PDB file of C-alpha atoms in Angstrom:
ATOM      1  CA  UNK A 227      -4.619 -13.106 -15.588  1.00 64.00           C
ATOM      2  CA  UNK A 228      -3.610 -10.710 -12.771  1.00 76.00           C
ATOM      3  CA  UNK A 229      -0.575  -8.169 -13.800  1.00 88.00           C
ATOM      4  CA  UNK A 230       0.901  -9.125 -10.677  1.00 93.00           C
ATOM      5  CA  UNK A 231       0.710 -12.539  -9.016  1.00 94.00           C
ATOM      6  CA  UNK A 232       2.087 -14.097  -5.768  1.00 96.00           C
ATOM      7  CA  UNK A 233       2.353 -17.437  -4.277  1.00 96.00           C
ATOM      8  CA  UNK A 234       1.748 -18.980  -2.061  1.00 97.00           C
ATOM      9  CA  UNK A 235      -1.655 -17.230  -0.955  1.00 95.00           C
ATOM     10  CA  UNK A 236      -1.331 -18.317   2.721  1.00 96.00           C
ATOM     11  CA  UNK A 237       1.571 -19.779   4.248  1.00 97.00           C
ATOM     12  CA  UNK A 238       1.666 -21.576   7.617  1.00 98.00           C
ATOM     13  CA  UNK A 239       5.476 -21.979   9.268  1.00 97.00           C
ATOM     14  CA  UNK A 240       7.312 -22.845  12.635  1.00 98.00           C
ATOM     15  CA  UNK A 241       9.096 -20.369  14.288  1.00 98.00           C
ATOM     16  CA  UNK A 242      12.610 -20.370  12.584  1.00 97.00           C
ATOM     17  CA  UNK A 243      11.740 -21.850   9.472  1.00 97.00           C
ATOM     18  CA  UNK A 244      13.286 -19.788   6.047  1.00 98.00           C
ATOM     19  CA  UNK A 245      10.355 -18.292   4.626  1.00 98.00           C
ATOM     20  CA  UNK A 246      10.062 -17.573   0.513  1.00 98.00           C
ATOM     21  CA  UNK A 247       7.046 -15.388  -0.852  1.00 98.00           C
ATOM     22  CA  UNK A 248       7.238 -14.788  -4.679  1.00 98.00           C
ATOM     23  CA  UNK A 249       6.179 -12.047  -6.896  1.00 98.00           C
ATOM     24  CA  UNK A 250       5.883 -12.330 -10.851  1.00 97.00           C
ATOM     25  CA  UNK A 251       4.611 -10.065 -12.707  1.00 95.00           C
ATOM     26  CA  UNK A 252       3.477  -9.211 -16.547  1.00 92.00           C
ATOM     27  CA  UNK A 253       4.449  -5.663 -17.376  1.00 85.00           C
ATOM     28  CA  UNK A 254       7.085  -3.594 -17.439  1.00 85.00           C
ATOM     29  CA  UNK A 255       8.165  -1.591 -14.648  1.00 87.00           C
ATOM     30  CA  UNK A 256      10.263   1.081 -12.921  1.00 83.00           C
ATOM     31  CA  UNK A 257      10.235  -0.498  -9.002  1.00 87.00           C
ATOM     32  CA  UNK A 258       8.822  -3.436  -7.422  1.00 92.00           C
ATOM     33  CA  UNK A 259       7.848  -2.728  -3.691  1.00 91.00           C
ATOM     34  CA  UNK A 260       7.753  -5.671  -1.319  1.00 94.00           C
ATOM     35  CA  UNK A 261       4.948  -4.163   1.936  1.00 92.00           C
ATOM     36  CA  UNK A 262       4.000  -5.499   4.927  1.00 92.00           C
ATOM     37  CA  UNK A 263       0.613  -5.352   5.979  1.00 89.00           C
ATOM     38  CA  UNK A 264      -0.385  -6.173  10.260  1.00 83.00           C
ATOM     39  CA  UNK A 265      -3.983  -7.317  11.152  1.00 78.00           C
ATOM     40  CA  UNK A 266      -4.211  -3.773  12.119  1.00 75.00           C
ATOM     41  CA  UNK A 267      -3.729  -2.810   8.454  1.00 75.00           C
ATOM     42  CA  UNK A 268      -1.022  -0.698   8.710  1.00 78.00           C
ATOM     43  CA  UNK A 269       1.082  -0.849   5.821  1.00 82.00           C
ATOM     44  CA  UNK A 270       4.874  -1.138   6.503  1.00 82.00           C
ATOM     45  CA  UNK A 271       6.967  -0.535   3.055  1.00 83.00           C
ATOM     46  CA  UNK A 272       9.824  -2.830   3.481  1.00 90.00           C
ATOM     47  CA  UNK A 273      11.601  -2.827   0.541  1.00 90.00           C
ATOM     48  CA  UNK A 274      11.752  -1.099  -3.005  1.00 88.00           C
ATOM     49  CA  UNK A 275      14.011  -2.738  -5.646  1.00 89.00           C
ATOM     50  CA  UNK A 276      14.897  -2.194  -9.082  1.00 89.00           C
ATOM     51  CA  UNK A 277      17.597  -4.445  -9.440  1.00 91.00           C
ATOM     52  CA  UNK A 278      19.755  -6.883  -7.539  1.00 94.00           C
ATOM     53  CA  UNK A 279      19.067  -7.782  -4.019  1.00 95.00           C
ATOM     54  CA  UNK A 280      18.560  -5.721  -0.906  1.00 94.00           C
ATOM     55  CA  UNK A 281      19.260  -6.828   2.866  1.00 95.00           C
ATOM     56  CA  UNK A 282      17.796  -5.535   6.179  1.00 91.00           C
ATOM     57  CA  UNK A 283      17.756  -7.561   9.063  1.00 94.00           C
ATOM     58  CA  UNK A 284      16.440 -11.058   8.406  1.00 96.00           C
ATOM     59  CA  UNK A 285      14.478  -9.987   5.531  1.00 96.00           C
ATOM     60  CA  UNK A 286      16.272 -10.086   1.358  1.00 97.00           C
ATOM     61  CA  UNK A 287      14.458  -9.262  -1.331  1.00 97.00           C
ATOM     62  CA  UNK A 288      15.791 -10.165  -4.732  1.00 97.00           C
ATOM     63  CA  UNK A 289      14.221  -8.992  -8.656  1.00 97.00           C
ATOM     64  CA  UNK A 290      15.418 -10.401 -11.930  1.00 96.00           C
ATOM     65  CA  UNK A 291      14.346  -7.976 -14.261  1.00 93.00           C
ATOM     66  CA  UNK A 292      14.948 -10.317 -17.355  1.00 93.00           C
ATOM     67  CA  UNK A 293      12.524 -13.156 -15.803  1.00 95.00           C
ATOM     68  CA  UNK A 294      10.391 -10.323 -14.301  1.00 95.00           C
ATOM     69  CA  UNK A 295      10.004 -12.289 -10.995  1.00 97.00           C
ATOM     70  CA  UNK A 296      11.082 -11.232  -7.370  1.00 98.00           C
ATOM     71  CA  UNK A 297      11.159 -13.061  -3.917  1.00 98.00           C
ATOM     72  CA  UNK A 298      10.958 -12.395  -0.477  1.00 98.00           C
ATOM     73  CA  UNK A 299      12.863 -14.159   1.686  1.00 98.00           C
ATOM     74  CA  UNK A 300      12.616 -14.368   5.807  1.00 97.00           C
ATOM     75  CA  UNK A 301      15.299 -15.774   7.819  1.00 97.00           C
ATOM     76  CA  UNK A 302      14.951 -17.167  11.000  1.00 97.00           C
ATOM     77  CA  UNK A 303      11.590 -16.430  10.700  1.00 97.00           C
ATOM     78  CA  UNK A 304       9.221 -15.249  14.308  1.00 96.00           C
ATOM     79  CA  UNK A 305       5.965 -15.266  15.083  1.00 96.00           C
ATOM     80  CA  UNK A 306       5.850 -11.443  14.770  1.00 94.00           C
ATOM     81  CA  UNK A 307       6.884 -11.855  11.022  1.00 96.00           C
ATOM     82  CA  UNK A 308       2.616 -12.819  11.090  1.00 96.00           C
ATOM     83  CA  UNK A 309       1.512 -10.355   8.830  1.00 95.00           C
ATOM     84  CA  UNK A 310      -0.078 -10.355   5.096  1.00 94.00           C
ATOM     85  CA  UNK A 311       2.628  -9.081   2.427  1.00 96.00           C
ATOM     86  CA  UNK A 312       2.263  -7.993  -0.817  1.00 94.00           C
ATOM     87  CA  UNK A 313       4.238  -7.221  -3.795  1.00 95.00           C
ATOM     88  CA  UNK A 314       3.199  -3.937  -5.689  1.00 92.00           C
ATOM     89  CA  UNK A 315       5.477  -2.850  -8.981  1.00 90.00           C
ATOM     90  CA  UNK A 316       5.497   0.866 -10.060  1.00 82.00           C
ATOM     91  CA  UNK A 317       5.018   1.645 -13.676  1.00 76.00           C
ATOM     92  CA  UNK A 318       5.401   5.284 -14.957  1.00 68.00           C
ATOM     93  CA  UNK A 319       2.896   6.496 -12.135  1.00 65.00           C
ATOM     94  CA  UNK A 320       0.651   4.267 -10.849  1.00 73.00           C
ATOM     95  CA  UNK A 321       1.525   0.845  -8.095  1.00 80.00           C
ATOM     96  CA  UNK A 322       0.024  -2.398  -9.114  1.00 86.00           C
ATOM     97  CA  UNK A 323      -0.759  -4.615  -6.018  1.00 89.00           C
ATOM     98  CA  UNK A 324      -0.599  -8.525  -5.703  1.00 91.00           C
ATOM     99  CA  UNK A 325      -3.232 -10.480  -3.643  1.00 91.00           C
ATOM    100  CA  UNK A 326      -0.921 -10.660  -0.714  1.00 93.00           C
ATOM    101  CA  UNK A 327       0.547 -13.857   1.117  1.00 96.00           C
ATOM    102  CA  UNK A 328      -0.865 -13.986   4.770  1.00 95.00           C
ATOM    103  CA  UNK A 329       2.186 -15.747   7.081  1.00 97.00           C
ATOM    104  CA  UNK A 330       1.317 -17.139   9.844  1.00 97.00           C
ATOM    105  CA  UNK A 331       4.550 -18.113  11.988  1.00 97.00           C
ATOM    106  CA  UNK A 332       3.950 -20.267  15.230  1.00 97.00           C
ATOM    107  CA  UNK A 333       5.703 -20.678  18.130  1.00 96.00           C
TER     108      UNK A 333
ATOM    109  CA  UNK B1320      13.199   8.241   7.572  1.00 55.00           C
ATOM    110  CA  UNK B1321      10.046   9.282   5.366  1.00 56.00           C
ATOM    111  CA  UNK B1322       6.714   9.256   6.918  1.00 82.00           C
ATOM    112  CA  UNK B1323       3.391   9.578   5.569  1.00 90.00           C
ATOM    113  CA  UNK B1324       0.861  10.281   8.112  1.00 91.00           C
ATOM    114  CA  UNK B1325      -2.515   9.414   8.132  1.00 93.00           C
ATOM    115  CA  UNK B1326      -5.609  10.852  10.257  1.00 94.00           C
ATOM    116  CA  UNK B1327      -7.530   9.762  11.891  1.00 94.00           C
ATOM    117  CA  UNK B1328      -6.877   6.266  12.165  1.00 91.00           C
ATOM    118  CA  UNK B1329     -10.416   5.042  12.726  1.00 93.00           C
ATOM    119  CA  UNK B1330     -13.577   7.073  12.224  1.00 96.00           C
ATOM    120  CA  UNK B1331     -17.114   5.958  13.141  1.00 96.00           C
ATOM    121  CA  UNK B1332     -19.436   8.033  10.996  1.00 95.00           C
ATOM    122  CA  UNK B1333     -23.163   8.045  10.894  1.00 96.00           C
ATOM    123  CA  UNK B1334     -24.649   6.860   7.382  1.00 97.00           C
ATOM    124  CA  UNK B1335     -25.506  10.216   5.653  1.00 97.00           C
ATOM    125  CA  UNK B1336     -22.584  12.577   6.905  1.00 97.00           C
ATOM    126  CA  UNK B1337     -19.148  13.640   5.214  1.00 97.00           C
ATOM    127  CA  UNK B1338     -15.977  12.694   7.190  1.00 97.00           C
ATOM    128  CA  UNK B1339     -12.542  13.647   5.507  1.00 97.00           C
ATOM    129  CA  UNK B1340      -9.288  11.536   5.702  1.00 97.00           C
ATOM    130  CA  UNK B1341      -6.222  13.365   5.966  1.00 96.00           C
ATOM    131  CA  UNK B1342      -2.955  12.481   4.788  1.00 95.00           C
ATOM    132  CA  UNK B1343       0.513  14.603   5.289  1.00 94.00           C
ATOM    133  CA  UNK B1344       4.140  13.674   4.179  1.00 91.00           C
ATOM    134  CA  UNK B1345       6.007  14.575   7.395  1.00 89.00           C
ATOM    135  CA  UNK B1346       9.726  14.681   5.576  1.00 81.00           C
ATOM    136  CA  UNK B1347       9.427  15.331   1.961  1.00 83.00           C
ATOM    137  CA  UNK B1348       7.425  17.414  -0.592  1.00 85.00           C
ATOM    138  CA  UNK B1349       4.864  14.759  -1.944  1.00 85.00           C
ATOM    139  CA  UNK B1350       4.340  15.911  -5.564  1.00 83.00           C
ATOM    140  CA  UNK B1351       2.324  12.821  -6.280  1.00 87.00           C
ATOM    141  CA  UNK B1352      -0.407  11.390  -3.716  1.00 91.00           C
ATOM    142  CA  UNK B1353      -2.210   8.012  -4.119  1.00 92.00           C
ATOM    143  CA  UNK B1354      -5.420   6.973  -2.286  1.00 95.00           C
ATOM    144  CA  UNK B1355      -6.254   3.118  -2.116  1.00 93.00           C
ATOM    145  CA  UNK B1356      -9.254   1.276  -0.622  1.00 94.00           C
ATOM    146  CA  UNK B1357      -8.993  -2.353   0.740  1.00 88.00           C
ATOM    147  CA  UNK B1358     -12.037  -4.678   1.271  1.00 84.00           C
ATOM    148  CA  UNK B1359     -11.429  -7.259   3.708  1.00 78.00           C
ATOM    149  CA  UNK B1360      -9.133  -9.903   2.484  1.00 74.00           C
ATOM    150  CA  UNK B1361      -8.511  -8.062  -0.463  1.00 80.00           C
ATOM    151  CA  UNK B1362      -5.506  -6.573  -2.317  1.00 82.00           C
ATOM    152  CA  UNK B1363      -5.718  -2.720  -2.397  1.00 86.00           C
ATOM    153  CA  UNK B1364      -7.395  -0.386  -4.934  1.00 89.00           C
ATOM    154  CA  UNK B1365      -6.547   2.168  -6.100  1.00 90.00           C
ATOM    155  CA  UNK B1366      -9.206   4.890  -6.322  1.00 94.00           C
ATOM    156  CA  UNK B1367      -7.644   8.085  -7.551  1.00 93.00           C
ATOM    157  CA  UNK B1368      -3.981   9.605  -8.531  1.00 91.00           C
ATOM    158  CA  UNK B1369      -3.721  13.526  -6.881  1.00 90.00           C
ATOM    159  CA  UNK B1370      -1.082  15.841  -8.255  1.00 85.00           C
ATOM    160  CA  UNK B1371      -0.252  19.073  -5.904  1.00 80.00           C
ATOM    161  CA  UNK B1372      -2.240  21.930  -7.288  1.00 79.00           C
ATOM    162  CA  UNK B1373      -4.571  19.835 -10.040  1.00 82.00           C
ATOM    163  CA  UNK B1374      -7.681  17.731 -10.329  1.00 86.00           C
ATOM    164  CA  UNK B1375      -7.258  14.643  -9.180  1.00 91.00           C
ATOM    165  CA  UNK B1376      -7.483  11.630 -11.421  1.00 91.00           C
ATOM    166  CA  UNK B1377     -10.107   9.195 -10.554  1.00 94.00           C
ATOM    167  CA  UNK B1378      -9.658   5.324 -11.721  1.00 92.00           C
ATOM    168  CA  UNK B1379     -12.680   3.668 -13.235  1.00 92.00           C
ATOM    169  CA  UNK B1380     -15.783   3.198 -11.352  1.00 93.00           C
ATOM    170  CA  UNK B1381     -14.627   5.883  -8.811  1.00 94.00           C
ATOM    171  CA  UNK B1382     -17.308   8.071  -7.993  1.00 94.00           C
ATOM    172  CA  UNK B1383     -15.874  11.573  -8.295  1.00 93.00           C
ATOM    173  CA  UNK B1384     -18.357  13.494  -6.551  1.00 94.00           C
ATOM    174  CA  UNK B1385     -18.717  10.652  -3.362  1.00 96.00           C
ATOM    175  CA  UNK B1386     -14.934  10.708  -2.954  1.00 97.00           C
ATOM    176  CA  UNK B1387     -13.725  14.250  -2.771  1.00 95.00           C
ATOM    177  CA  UNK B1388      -9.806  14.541  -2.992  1.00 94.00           C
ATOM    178  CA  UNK B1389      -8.014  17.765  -2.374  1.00 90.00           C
ATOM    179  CA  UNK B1390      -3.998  17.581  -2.750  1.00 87.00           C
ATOM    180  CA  UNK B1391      -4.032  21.662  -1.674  1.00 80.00           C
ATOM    181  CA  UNK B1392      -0.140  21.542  -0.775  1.00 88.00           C
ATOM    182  CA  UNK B1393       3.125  19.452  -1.347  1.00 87.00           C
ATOM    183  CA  UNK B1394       2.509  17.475   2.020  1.00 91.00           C
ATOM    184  CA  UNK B1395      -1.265  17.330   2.636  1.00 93.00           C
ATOM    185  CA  UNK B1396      -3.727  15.619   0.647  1.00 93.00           C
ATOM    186  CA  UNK B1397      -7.622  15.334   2.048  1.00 95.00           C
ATOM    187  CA  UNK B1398     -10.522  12.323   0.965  1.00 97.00           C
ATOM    188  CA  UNK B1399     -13.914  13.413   1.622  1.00 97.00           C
ATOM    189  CA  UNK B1400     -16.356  10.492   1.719  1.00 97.00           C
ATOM    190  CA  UNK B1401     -19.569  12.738   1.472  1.00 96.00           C
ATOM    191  CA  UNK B1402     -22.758  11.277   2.076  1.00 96.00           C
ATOM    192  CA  UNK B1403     -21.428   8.281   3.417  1.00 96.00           C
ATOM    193  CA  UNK B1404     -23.428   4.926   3.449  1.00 96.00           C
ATOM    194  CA  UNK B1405     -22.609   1.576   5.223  1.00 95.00           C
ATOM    195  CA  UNK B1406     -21.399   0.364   1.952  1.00 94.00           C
ATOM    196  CA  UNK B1407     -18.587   2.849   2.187  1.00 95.00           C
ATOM    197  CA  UNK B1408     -16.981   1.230   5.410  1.00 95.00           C
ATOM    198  CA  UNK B1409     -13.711   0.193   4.349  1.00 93.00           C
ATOM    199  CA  UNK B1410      -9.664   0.448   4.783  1.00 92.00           C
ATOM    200  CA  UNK B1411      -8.292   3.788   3.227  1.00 94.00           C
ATOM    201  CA  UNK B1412      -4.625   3.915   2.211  1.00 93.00           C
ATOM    202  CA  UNK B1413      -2.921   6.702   1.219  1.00 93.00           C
ATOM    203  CA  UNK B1414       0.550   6.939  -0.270  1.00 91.00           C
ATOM    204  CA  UNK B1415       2.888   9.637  -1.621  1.00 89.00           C
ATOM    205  CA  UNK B1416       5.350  10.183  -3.533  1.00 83.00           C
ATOM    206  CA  UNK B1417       8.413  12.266  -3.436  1.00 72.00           C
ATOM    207  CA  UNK B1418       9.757  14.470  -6.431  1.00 59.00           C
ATOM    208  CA  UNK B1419      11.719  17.176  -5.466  1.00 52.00           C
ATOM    209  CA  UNK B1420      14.548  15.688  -3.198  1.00 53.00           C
ATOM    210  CA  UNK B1421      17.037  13.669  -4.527  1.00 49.00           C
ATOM    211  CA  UNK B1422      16.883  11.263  -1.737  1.00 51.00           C
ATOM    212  CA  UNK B1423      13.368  10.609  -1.610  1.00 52.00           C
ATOM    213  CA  UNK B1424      13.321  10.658  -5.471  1.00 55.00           C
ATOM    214  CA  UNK B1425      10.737   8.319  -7.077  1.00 62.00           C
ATOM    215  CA  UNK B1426      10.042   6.319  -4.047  1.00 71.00           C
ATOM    216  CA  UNK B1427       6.103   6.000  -2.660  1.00 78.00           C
ATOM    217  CA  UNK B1428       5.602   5.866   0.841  1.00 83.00           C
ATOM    218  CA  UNK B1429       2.123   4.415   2.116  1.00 86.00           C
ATOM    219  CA  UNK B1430       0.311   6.230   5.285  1.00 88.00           C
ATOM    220  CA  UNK B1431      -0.901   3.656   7.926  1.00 84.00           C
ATOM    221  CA  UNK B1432      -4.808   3.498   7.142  1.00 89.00           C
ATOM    222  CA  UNK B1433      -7.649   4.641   8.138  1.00 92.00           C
ATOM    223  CA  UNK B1434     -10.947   2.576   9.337  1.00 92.00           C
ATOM    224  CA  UNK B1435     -13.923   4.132   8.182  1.00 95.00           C
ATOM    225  CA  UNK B1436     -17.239   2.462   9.496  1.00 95.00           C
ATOM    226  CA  UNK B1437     -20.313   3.990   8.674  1.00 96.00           C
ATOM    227  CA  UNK B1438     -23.332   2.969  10.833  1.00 96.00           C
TER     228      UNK B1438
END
């Protein structure tokens, strides 16, 4: 079993649909990074949470730390939300990735 | 904000040569760099932890002496793919991470990626 799994894999919406990616993981952990990753493969960080919730733009990211599960949510979402994103939690040093969730969003 | 910059972006290489990857924290000292691989459709690896000033730490299966890592100074860490073969055509990541400013604290920052293709 994978330290660090997300679902759904792929994810096909309409434009404006609310869009949920979730993260779970096994171990214990310092941050959990939510990335975004183009076709390009440029890697956008978009958030880095060790507790709560965290807003910017259309995009929240929430962690429970007890339940050791986080989700990323898109509002509203747009075609140029299309990207893969992947969870990744920091330990003492090292990141962990998930296999990504590749959104597709069309018009 | 922080940015980690990556160079080139893509590289063509012919099978056989050395080309080097460089990676440079534009706002922050990195004390800790990270380099990853990705094969298509495929979550990233990490290959090797670099700490300003020391060895760098290679994970498992990592050949040491293909992938040559220098982290020489707080914002510039180098991968040298030497003797590089078509197998070695791949996405490569780099990330660092801040130690000595408050506000960039523990946080990792990834570079954009490099393509390597080796013909």
């Amino acid at each position: 079993k994978n330290e660090v799994e997300q679902s759904p894999q792929n994810l096909t919406a309409q434009e404006g649909e609310f869009i949920t990616i979730n993260c779970s993981y096994s171990v214990g952990i310092s941050a959990l990074h939510w990335l975004q990753q183009h076709p390009g493969g440029g890697i956008v960080s978009l958030f880095m949470l060790s507790s709560g919730k965290k807003k910017h733009g259309r995009l929240i990211a929430t962690i429970n730390i007890q339940e050791k599960h986080s989700s990323l949510h898109i509002t509203a979402s747009h075609p140029r939300d299309s990207a893969v994103y992947i969870c990744a939690v920091q330990g003492a040093q090292k990141l962990v990735f998930g296999q990504g969730t590749r959104l597709t969003i069309n018009p | 904000g922080a940015v980690v910059s990556q160079h080139p972006s893509r590289v063509i290489c012919k099978s056989g040569t050395s080309v080097k990857i460089e990676c440079r924290s534009l706002d922050f000292q990195a004390t800790t760099m990270f380099w990853y691989r990705q094969f298509p459709k495929q979550s990233l690896m990490l290959m090797a932890t670099s700490n300003e000033g020391s060895k760098a730490t290679y994970e498992q299966g990592v050949e040491k002496d293909k992938f040559l890592i220098n982290h020489a100074s707080l914002t510039l860490s180098t991968l040298t793919v030497t003797s590089a073969h078509p197998e070695d055509s791949s996405f490569y990541i780099c990330s660092a991470r801040g130690g000595q400013e408050v506000s960039f604290g523990n946080t990792i920052y990834f570079g954009e990626g490099s393509w390597l293709t080796v013909v």
